[in-house]
Short mmCIF file of N, CA and C and ligand atoms in Angstrom, two decimals:
data_model
loop_
_atom_site.label_atom_id
_atom_site.label_comp_id
_atom_site.label_asym_id
_atom_site.label_seq_id
_atom_site.Cartn_x
_atom_site.Cartn_y
_atom_site.Cartn_z
N MET A 1 -7.61 28.29 28.63
CA MET A 1 -6.49 28.45 29.55
C MET A 1 -5.17 28.29 28.79
N MET A 2 -4.21 29.14 29.12
CA MET A 2 -2.92 29.09 28.45
C MET A 2 -1.94 28.27 29.28
N MET A 3 -1.17 27.45 28.63
CA MET A 3 -0.15 26.70 29.36
C MET A 3 1.20 27.05 28.76
N LYS A 4 2.16 27.17 29.64
CA LYS A 4 3.51 27.49 29.16
C LYS A 4 4.41 26.28 29.34
N PHE A 5 5.09 25.93 28.28
CA PHE A 5 6.04 24.81 28.35
C PHE A 5 7.45 25.33 28.12
N THR A 6 8.38 24.86 28.88
CA THR A 6 9.78 25.16 28.58
C THR A 6 10.17 24.31 27.37
N PRO A 7 11.18 24.71 26.63
CA PRO A 7 11.61 23.89 25.50
C PRO A 7 11.91 22.46 25.93
N ALA A 8 12.52 22.28 27.09
CA ALA A 8 12.85 20.92 27.55
C ALA A 8 11.57 20.11 27.76
N ALA A 9 10.57 20.74 28.36
CA ALA A 9 9.31 20.04 28.61
C ALA A 9 8.64 19.68 27.29
N LEU A 10 8.70 20.61 26.34
CA LEU A 10 8.12 20.34 25.03
C LEU A 10 8.80 19.16 24.37
N PHE A 11 10.12 19.12 24.51
CA PHE A 11 10.89 18.04 23.90
C PHE A 11 10.48 16.69 24.51
N VAL A 12 10.37 16.67 25.83
CA VAL A 12 9.97 15.44 26.52
C VAL A 12 8.57 15.02 26.04
N LEU A 13 7.69 15.99 25.94
CA LEU A 13 6.33 15.72 25.49
C LEU A 13 6.34 15.13 24.08
N PHE A 14 7.15 15.74 23.23
CA PHE A 14 7.25 15.30 21.84
C PHE A 14 7.77 13.86 21.77
N VAL A 15 8.83 13.59 22.51
CA VAL A 15 9.42 12.25 22.49
C VAL A 15 8.42 11.23 23.03
N THR A 16 7.70 11.62 24.08
CA THR A 16 6.71 10.72 24.67
C THR A 16 5.61 10.40 23.67
N LEU A 17 5.12 11.45 23.00
CA LEU A 17 4.07 11.25 22.00
C LEU A 17 4.55 10.36 20.87
N LEU A 18 5.77 10.63 20.43
CA LEU A 18 6.34 9.88 19.32
C LEU A 18 6.48 8.41 19.68
N SER A 19 7.00 8.14 20.86
CA SER A 19 7.21 6.73 21.22
C SER A 19 5.88 6.03 21.46
N THR A 20 4.88 6.78 21.94
CA THR A 20 3.55 6.20 22.10
C THR A 20 3.00 5.80 20.73
N LEU A 21 3.16 6.73 19.80
CA LEU A 21 2.67 6.51 18.45
C LEU A 21 3.35 5.30 17.83
N VAL A 22 4.66 5.26 17.93
CA VAL A 22 5.44 4.18 17.31
C VAL A 22 5.07 2.84 17.94
N SER A 23 4.92 2.82 19.26
CA SER A 23 4.62 1.55 19.90
C SER A 23 3.18 1.12 19.63
N ALA A 24 2.31 2.09 19.30
CA ALA A 24 0.91 1.74 19.02
C ALA A 24 0.73 1.20 17.62
N LEU A 25 1.66 1.52 16.73
CA LEU A 25 1.48 1.19 15.32
C LEU A 25 1.33 -0.30 15.03
N PRO A 26 2.23 -1.15 15.52
CA PRO A 26 2.08 -2.59 15.20
C PRO A 26 0.76 -3.16 15.72
N ILE A 27 0.29 -2.64 16.83
CA ILE A 27 -0.97 -3.12 17.41
C ILE A 27 -2.12 -2.76 16.47
N LEU A 28 -2.12 -1.50 16.02
CA LEU A 28 -3.14 -1.06 15.08
C LEU A 28 -3.13 -1.94 13.85
N GLU A 29 -1.92 -2.21 13.37
CA GLU A 29 -1.80 -2.95 12.14
C GLU A 29 -2.38 -4.36 12.29
N SER A 30 -2.06 -5.02 13.39
CA SER A 30 -2.51 -6.40 13.52
C SER A 30 -3.99 -6.48 13.86
N ARG A 31 -4.52 -5.45 14.52
CA ARG A 31 -5.92 -5.56 14.94
C ARG A 31 -6.91 -5.06 13.91
N ASP A 32 -6.58 -3.91 13.31
CA ASP A 32 -7.62 -3.23 12.53
C ASP A 32 -7.32 -3.14 11.04
N VAL A 33 -6.07 -3.13 10.71
CA VAL A 33 -5.72 -2.78 9.35
C VAL A 33 -5.29 -4.03 8.60
N PHE A 34 -5.94 -4.24 7.47
CA PHE A 34 -5.64 -5.40 6.65
C PHE A 34 -4.61 -4.97 5.61
N VAL A 35 -3.40 -5.47 5.77
CA VAL A 35 -2.34 -5.12 4.82
C VAL A 35 -1.83 -6.42 4.20
N PRO A 36 -2.59 -6.96 3.25
CA PRO A 36 -2.20 -8.25 2.71
C PRO A 36 -0.93 -8.14 1.88
N PRO A 37 0.02 -9.05 2.08
CA PRO A 37 1.24 -9.02 1.30
C PRO A 37 0.98 -9.36 -0.16
N ILE A 38 1.60 -8.63 -1.06
CA ILE A 38 1.45 -8.88 -2.50
C ILE A 38 2.34 -10.07 -2.86
N THR A 39 1.75 -11.05 -3.53
CA THR A 39 2.51 -12.24 -3.89
C THR A 39 2.96 -12.21 -5.36
N SER A 40 2.31 -11.40 -6.15
CA SER A 40 2.74 -11.19 -7.54
C SER A 40 2.29 -9.80 -7.97
N PRO A 41 3.10 -9.01 -8.61
CA PRO A 41 4.45 -9.29 -9.11
C PRO A 41 5.48 -9.41 -7.97
N ASP A 42 6.56 -10.12 -8.28
CA ASP A 42 7.66 -10.17 -7.33
C ASP A 42 8.94 -9.65 -8.01
N ALA A 43 10.05 -9.80 -7.32
CA ALA A 43 11.30 -9.19 -7.81
C ALA A 43 11.76 -9.75 -9.14
N LEU A 44 11.26 -10.94 -9.54
CA LEU A 44 11.69 -11.56 -10.80
C LEU A 44 10.74 -11.25 -11.94
N THR A 45 9.67 -10.52 -11.64
CA THR A 45 8.63 -10.28 -12.63
C THR A 45 9.09 -9.30 -13.70
N ILE A 46 8.70 -9.59 -14.95
CA ILE A 46 8.90 -8.64 -16.04
C ILE A 46 7.56 -8.49 -16.76
N TRP A 47 7.07 -7.27 -16.80
CA TRP A 47 5.82 -7.00 -17.49
C TRP A 47 6.11 -6.28 -18.80
N SER A 48 5.31 -6.57 -19.85
CA SER A 48 5.42 -5.82 -21.10
C SER A 48 4.30 -4.81 -21.16
N VAL A 49 4.64 -3.63 -21.68
CA VAL A 49 3.65 -2.58 -21.87
C VAL A 49 2.49 -3.12 -22.69
N GLY A 50 1.28 -2.84 -22.27
CA GLY A 50 0.09 -3.24 -23.01
C GLY A 50 -0.42 -4.63 -22.67
N SER A 51 0.38 -5.43 -21.97
CA SER A 51 -0.07 -6.79 -21.65
C SER A 51 -1.00 -6.78 -20.45
N LYS A 52 -1.74 -7.86 -20.31
CA LYS A 52 -2.58 -8.03 -19.12
C LYS A 52 -1.83 -8.87 -18.11
N GLN A 53 -1.94 -8.51 -16.86
CA GLN A 53 -1.22 -9.20 -15.79
C GLN A 53 -2.12 -9.33 -14.59
N ASN A 54 -1.90 -10.40 -13.85
CA ASN A 54 -2.63 -10.55 -12.60
C ASN A 54 -1.78 -10.08 -11.41
N VAL A 55 -2.34 -9.20 -10.64
CA VAL A 55 -1.72 -8.85 -9.36
C VAL A 55 -2.39 -9.75 -8.32
N THR A 56 -1.61 -10.43 -7.50
CA THR A 56 -2.20 -11.31 -6.48
C THR A 56 -1.66 -10.95 -5.11
N TRP A 57 -2.45 -11.23 -4.10
CA TRP A 57 -2.03 -10.94 -2.72
C TRP A 57 -2.64 -11.98 -1.79
N ASP A 58 -2.04 -12.08 -0.63
CA ASP A 58 -2.39 -13.13 0.32
C ASP A 58 -3.55 -12.67 1.20
N THR A 59 -4.70 -13.33 1.06
CA THR A 59 -5.89 -12.93 1.82
C THR A 59 -6.17 -13.91 2.95
N SER A 60 -5.15 -14.68 3.34
CA SER A 60 -5.42 -15.76 4.30
C SER A 60 -5.66 -15.28 5.72
N ASN A 61 -5.35 -14.01 5.99
CA ASN A 61 -5.43 -13.59 7.39
C ASN A 61 -6.18 -12.28 7.60
N PRO A 62 -7.40 -12.15 7.05
CA PRO A 62 -8.09 -10.87 7.20
C PRO A 62 -8.65 -10.69 8.61
N PRO A 63 -8.70 -9.46 9.11
CA PRO A 63 -9.32 -9.24 10.41
C PRO A 63 -10.84 -9.42 10.29
N ALA A 64 -11.52 -9.55 11.41
CA ALA A 64 -12.96 -9.77 11.40
C ALA A 64 -13.67 -8.60 10.72
N GLN A 65 -13.19 -7.40 10.98
CA GLN A 65 -13.80 -6.22 10.38
C GLN A 65 -12.77 -5.47 9.56
N ILE A 66 -13.12 -5.19 8.33
CA ILE A 66 -12.22 -4.44 7.47
C ILE A 66 -12.81 -3.05 7.29
N THR A 67 -11.99 -2.04 7.58
CA THR A 67 -12.49 -0.68 7.50
C THR A 67 -12.82 -0.29 6.07
N ASN A 68 -11.93 -0.66 5.16
CA ASN A 68 -12.17 -0.33 3.77
C ASN A 68 -11.86 -1.53 2.90
N GLY A 69 -12.90 -2.24 2.50
CA GLY A 69 -12.72 -3.44 1.69
C GLY A 69 -12.58 -3.15 0.22
N ASN A 70 -12.60 -1.88 -0.13
CA ASN A 70 -12.56 -1.44 -1.50
C ASN A 70 -11.10 -1.22 -1.92
N GLY A 71 -10.61 -2.05 -2.81
CA GLY A 71 -9.20 -2.00 -3.15
C GLY A 71 -8.89 -1.08 -4.32
N THR A 72 -7.67 -0.58 -4.34
CA THR A 72 -7.14 0.18 -5.47
C THR A 72 -5.70 -0.28 -5.69
N ILE A 73 -5.32 -0.46 -6.93
CA ILE A 73 -3.93 -0.80 -7.24
C ILE A 73 -3.33 0.34 -8.05
N TYR A 74 -2.18 0.82 -7.58
CA TYR A 74 -1.43 1.85 -8.30
C TYR A 74 -0.09 1.29 -8.74
N LEU A 75 0.46 1.93 -9.76
CA LEU A 75 1.83 1.65 -10.16
C LEU A 75 2.72 2.67 -9.47
N ALA A 76 3.89 2.23 -9.03
CA ALA A 76 4.88 3.14 -8.46
C ALA A 76 6.17 2.98 -9.22
N LYS A 77 6.90 4.08 -9.37
CA LYS A 77 8.21 4.00 -10.00
C LYS A 77 9.21 4.70 -9.09
N GLY A 78 10.27 3.99 -8.75
CA GLY A 78 11.27 4.56 -7.85
C GLY A 78 10.67 4.95 -6.51
N GLY A 79 9.63 4.23 -6.09
CA GLY A 79 9.00 4.51 -4.80
C GLY A 79 7.94 5.59 -4.86
N LEU A 80 7.78 6.22 -6.03
CA LEU A 80 6.76 7.27 -6.16
C LEU A 80 5.48 6.67 -6.74
N ILE A 81 4.40 6.78 -6.01
CA ILE A 81 3.13 6.21 -6.45
C ILE A 81 2.48 7.12 -7.50
N GLN A 82 2.06 6.54 -8.60
CA GLN A 82 1.42 7.33 -9.66
C GLN A 82 -0.08 7.38 -9.40
N LEU A 83 -0.44 8.33 -8.55
CA LEU A 83 -1.79 8.39 -8.00
C LEU A 83 -2.85 8.79 -9.03
N ASP A 84 -2.43 9.46 -10.12
CA ASP A 84 -3.41 9.95 -11.10
C ASP A 84 -4.06 8.81 -11.86
N THR A 85 -3.32 7.72 -12.02
CA THR A 85 -3.80 6.66 -12.92
C THR A 85 -3.74 5.30 -12.23
N PRO A 86 -4.76 4.99 -11.41
CA PRO A 86 -4.79 3.67 -10.80
C PRO A 86 -4.87 2.58 -11.87
N LEU A 87 -4.21 1.47 -11.63
CA LEU A 87 -4.28 0.34 -12.57
C LEU A 87 -5.63 -0.35 -12.46
N ALA A 88 -6.19 -0.32 -11.25
CA ALA A 88 -7.50 -0.94 -11.02
C ALA A 88 -8.07 -0.35 -9.73
N ASP A 89 -9.38 -0.24 -9.68
CA ASP A 89 -10.00 0.20 -8.42
C ASP A 89 -11.39 -0.40 -8.28
N LYS A 90 -12.00 -0.15 -7.15
CA LYS A 90 -13.37 -0.62 -6.86
C LYS A 90 -13.52 -2.14 -6.98
N PHE A 91 -12.48 -2.87 -6.55
CA PHE A 91 -12.62 -4.32 -6.44
C PHE A 91 -12.51 -4.68 -4.97
N SER A 92 -12.92 -5.87 -4.62
CA SER A 92 -12.87 -6.26 -3.21
C SER A 92 -11.46 -6.69 -2.83
N ILE A 93 -10.99 -6.15 -1.72
CA ILE A 93 -9.65 -6.46 -1.22
C ILE A 93 -9.55 -7.94 -0.83
N LEU A 94 -10.70 -8.58 -0.69
CA LEU A 94 -10.69 -10.00 -0.31
C LEU A 94 -10.56 -10.93 -1.52
N ASN A 95 -10.60 -10.37 -2.73
CA ASN A 95 -10.50 -11.22 -3.93
C ASN A 95 -9.17 -11.95 -4.02
N GLY A 96 -8.10 -11.25 -3.63
CA GLY A 96 -6.77 -11.86 -3.71
C GLY A 96 -6.16 -11.85 -5.09
N ILE A 97 -6.93 -11.39 -6.07
CA ILE A 97 -6.41 -11.33 -7.44
C ILE A 97 -7.12 -10.22 -8.19
N GLN A 98 -6.38 -9.53 -9.03
CA GLN A 98 -6.99 -8.50 -9.86
C GLN A 98 -6.17 -8.38 -11.14
N GLU A 99 -6.88 -8.45 -12.26
CA GLU A 99 -6.19 -8.31 -13.55
C GLU A 99 -6.02 -6.83 -13.87
N VAL A 100 -4.84 -6.48 -14.36
CA VAL A 100 -4.56 -5.10 -14.74
C VAL A 100 -3.94 -5.10 -16.14
N THR A 101 -4.03 -3.98 -16.81
CA THR A 101 -3.35 -3.81 -18.10
C THR A 101 -2.15 -2.90 -17.86
N VAL A 102 -1.00 -3.36 -18.29
CA VAL A 102 0.23 -2.59 -18.06
C VAL A 102 0.18 -1.32 -18.91
N PRO A 103 0.24 -0.15 -18.29
CA PRO A 103 0.13 1.10 -19.05
C PRO A 103 1.38 1.37 -19.88
N ASP A 104 1.24 2.32 -20.79
CA ASP A 104 2.33 2.66 -21.70
C ASP A 104 3.32 3.57 -20.97
N VAL A 105 4.21 2.94 -20.23
CA VAL A 105 5.20 3.70 -19.46
C VAL A 105 6.59 3.43 -20.01
N GLU A 106 7.54 4.28 -19.63
CA GLU A 106 8.91 4.05 -20.08
C GLU A 106 9.45 2.79 -19.41
N PRO A 107 10.34 2.05 -20.09
CA PRO A 107 10.90 0.85 -19.49
C PRO A 107 11.67 1.20 -18.21
N GLY A 108 11.68 0.27 -17.28
CA GLY A 108 12.40 0.54 -16.04
C GLY A 108 12.46 -0.70 -15.17
N VAL A 109 13.40 -0.68 -14.24
CA VAL A 109 13.58 -1.84 -13.35
C VAL A 109 13.13 -1.50 -11.93
N ASP A 110 12.54 -0.31 -11.78
CA ASP A 110 12.20 0.13 -10.42
C ASP A 110 10.70 0.36 -10.27
N TYR A 111 9.92 -0.48 -10.95
CA TYR A 111 8.47 -0.40 -10.80
C TYR A 111 8.00 -1.27 -9.64
N ALA A 112 6.89 -0.89 -9.06
CA ALA A 112 6.24 -1.70 -8.03
C ALA A 112 4.75 -1.44 -8.15
N VAL A 113 3.94 -2.36 -7.68
CA VAL A 113 2.52 -2.05 -7.56
C VAL A 113 2.22 -1.84 -6.08
N VAL A 114 1.25 -0.98 -5.84
CA VAL A 114 0.85 -0.67 -4.48
C VAL A 114 -0.62 -0.99 -4.35
N LEU A 115 -0.93 -1.82 -3.40
CA LEU A 115 -2.31 -2.23 -3.17
C LEU A 115 -2.85 -1.45 -1.98
N PHE A 116 -3.94 -0.72 -2.22
CA PHE A 116 -4.56 0.04 -1.15
C PHE A 116 -5.92 -0.55 -0.79
N GLY A 117 -6.12 -0.74 0.49
CA GLY A 117 -7.44 -1.03 1.01
C GLY A 117 -7.50 -0.18 2.25
N ASP A 118 -7.32 -0.82 3.37
CA ASP A 118 -7.14 -0.10 4.62
C ASP A 118 -5.88 0.74 4.59
N SER A 119 -4.88 0.21 3.94
CA SER A 119 -3.57 0.80 4.01
C SER A 119 -2.82 0.40 2.75
N GLY A 120 -1.69 1.00 2.52
CA GLY A 120 -0.96 0.71 1.29
C GLY A 120 0.10 -0.34 1.50
N ASN A 121 0.29 -1.19 0.53
CA ASN A 121 1.31 -2.21 0.62
C ASN A 121 2.03 -2.32 -0.71
N PHE A 122 3.35 -2.20 -0.68
CA PHE A 122 4.15 -2.23 -1.90
C PHE A 122 4.58 -3.65 -2.25
N SER A 123 4.57 -3.95 -3.52
CA SER A 123 5.21 -5.18 -3.99
C SER A 123 6.72 -4.93 -4.03
N PRO A 124 7.52 -6.00 -4.20
CA PRO A 124 8.93 -5.77 -4.51
C PRO A 124 9.04 -5.03 -5.85
N GLU A 125 10.20 -4.42 -6.09
CA GLU A 125 10.39 -3.74 -7.37
C GLU A 125 10.60 -4.78 -8.47
N PHE A 126 10.03 -4.50 -9.66
CA PHE A 126 10.14 -5.40 -10.80
C PHE A 126 10.32 -4.56 -12.06
N SER A 127 10.40 -5.24 -13.19
CA SER A 127 10.72 -4.54 -14.45
C SER A 127 9.51 -4.44 -15.35
N ILE A 128 9.45 -3.33 -16.08
CA ILE A 128 8.51 -3.19 -17.20
C ILE A 128 9.36 -2.93 -18.45
N VAL A 129 9.05 -3.70 -19.49
CA VAL A 129 9.82 -3.54 -20.74
C VAL A 129 8.89 -3.16 -21.88
C1 NAG B 1 -5.75 -13.85 -14.26
O1 NAG B 1 -6.36 -14.84 -13.48
C2 NAG B 1 -7.65 -15.25 -13.95
C3 NAG B 1 -8.23 -16.20 -12.96
O2 NAG B 1 -7.30 -17.17 -12.57
C4 NAG B 1 -7.47 -15.87 -15.33
O3 NAG B 1 -8.73 -16.23 -15.85
C5 NAG B 1 -6.81 -14.86 -16.26
O4 NAG B 1 -6.56 -15.45 -17.50
C6 NAG B 1 -5.50 -14.37 -15.66
N1 NAG B 1 -4.98 -13.32 -16.48
C7 NAG B 1 -3.72 -13.30 -16.85
C8 NAG B 1 -3.32 -12.13 -17.66
O5 NAG B 1 -2.91 -14.17 -16.56
C1 NAG B 2 -16.28 0.48 -3.89
O1 NAG B 2 -16.86 1.76 -3.76
C2 NAG B 2 -17.71 2.14 -4.83
C3 NAG B 2 -18.21 3.54 -4.62
O2 NAG B 2 -17.56 4.19 -3.60
C4 NAG B 2 -18.85 1.17 -4.95
O3 NAG B 2 -19.66 1.51 -6.06
C5 NAG B 2 -18.31 -0.22 -5.14
O4 NAG B 2 -19.38 -1.16 -5.16
C6 NAG B 2 -17.34 -0.59 -4.03
N1 NAG B 2 -16.76 -1.87 -4.35
C7 NAG B 2 -16.49 -2.78 -3.41
C8 NAG B 2 -15.89 -4.06 -3.90
O5 NAG B 2 -16.66 -2.60 -2.22
#
C-alpha cells in the first residue's frame, strides 16, 4: 500500500523519530551497553614511541549482561580512529587493564585511545613523543 505524506507531515514524523531516538539513547546506554570510562591515559599522559603502556578503565559498574565482552583498543589522532591498526584486541572488557605498545607514529598532542566493547569510549587527548 502506498502512503502519501505532505512535506510538513514528513517533517513532523522526522522530528518525532529523532526525539524518540535521542530520548531512548541514555536508557540504552545505562541498561545494555557497557561503556567503561578510561582512567589511563589521561590528559597529562605522555607516551614515547615504542614503549609499553597500560591502558586502564573503570570496570566497577558492568551490566548483568554484556553484549560484546571482547575488547579492542584503537589509537585516535585528532578524533580520527586509526581502525587499520588496533593497539590490542581479543581481550576481555572486564579486565580493566591492557598493555599496549606505542606504535611508531608522528609526535602529537592530540592522541587518544578508544576502547571498544559494546560501544566506543574515548580517553582524553594526550601526547605521544
Ligand atoms: C601493566 O600492568 C601490569 C599489571 O599491573 C604490570 O605487570 C605491567 O608491568 C604494567 N606495564 C607497564 C608498561 O606499566
Ligand atoms: C574474542 O573473540 C575471539 C574470536 O572472535 C575469540 O577467539 C576470543 O576468545 C574472544 N576473547 C574474549 C576475551 O572474549
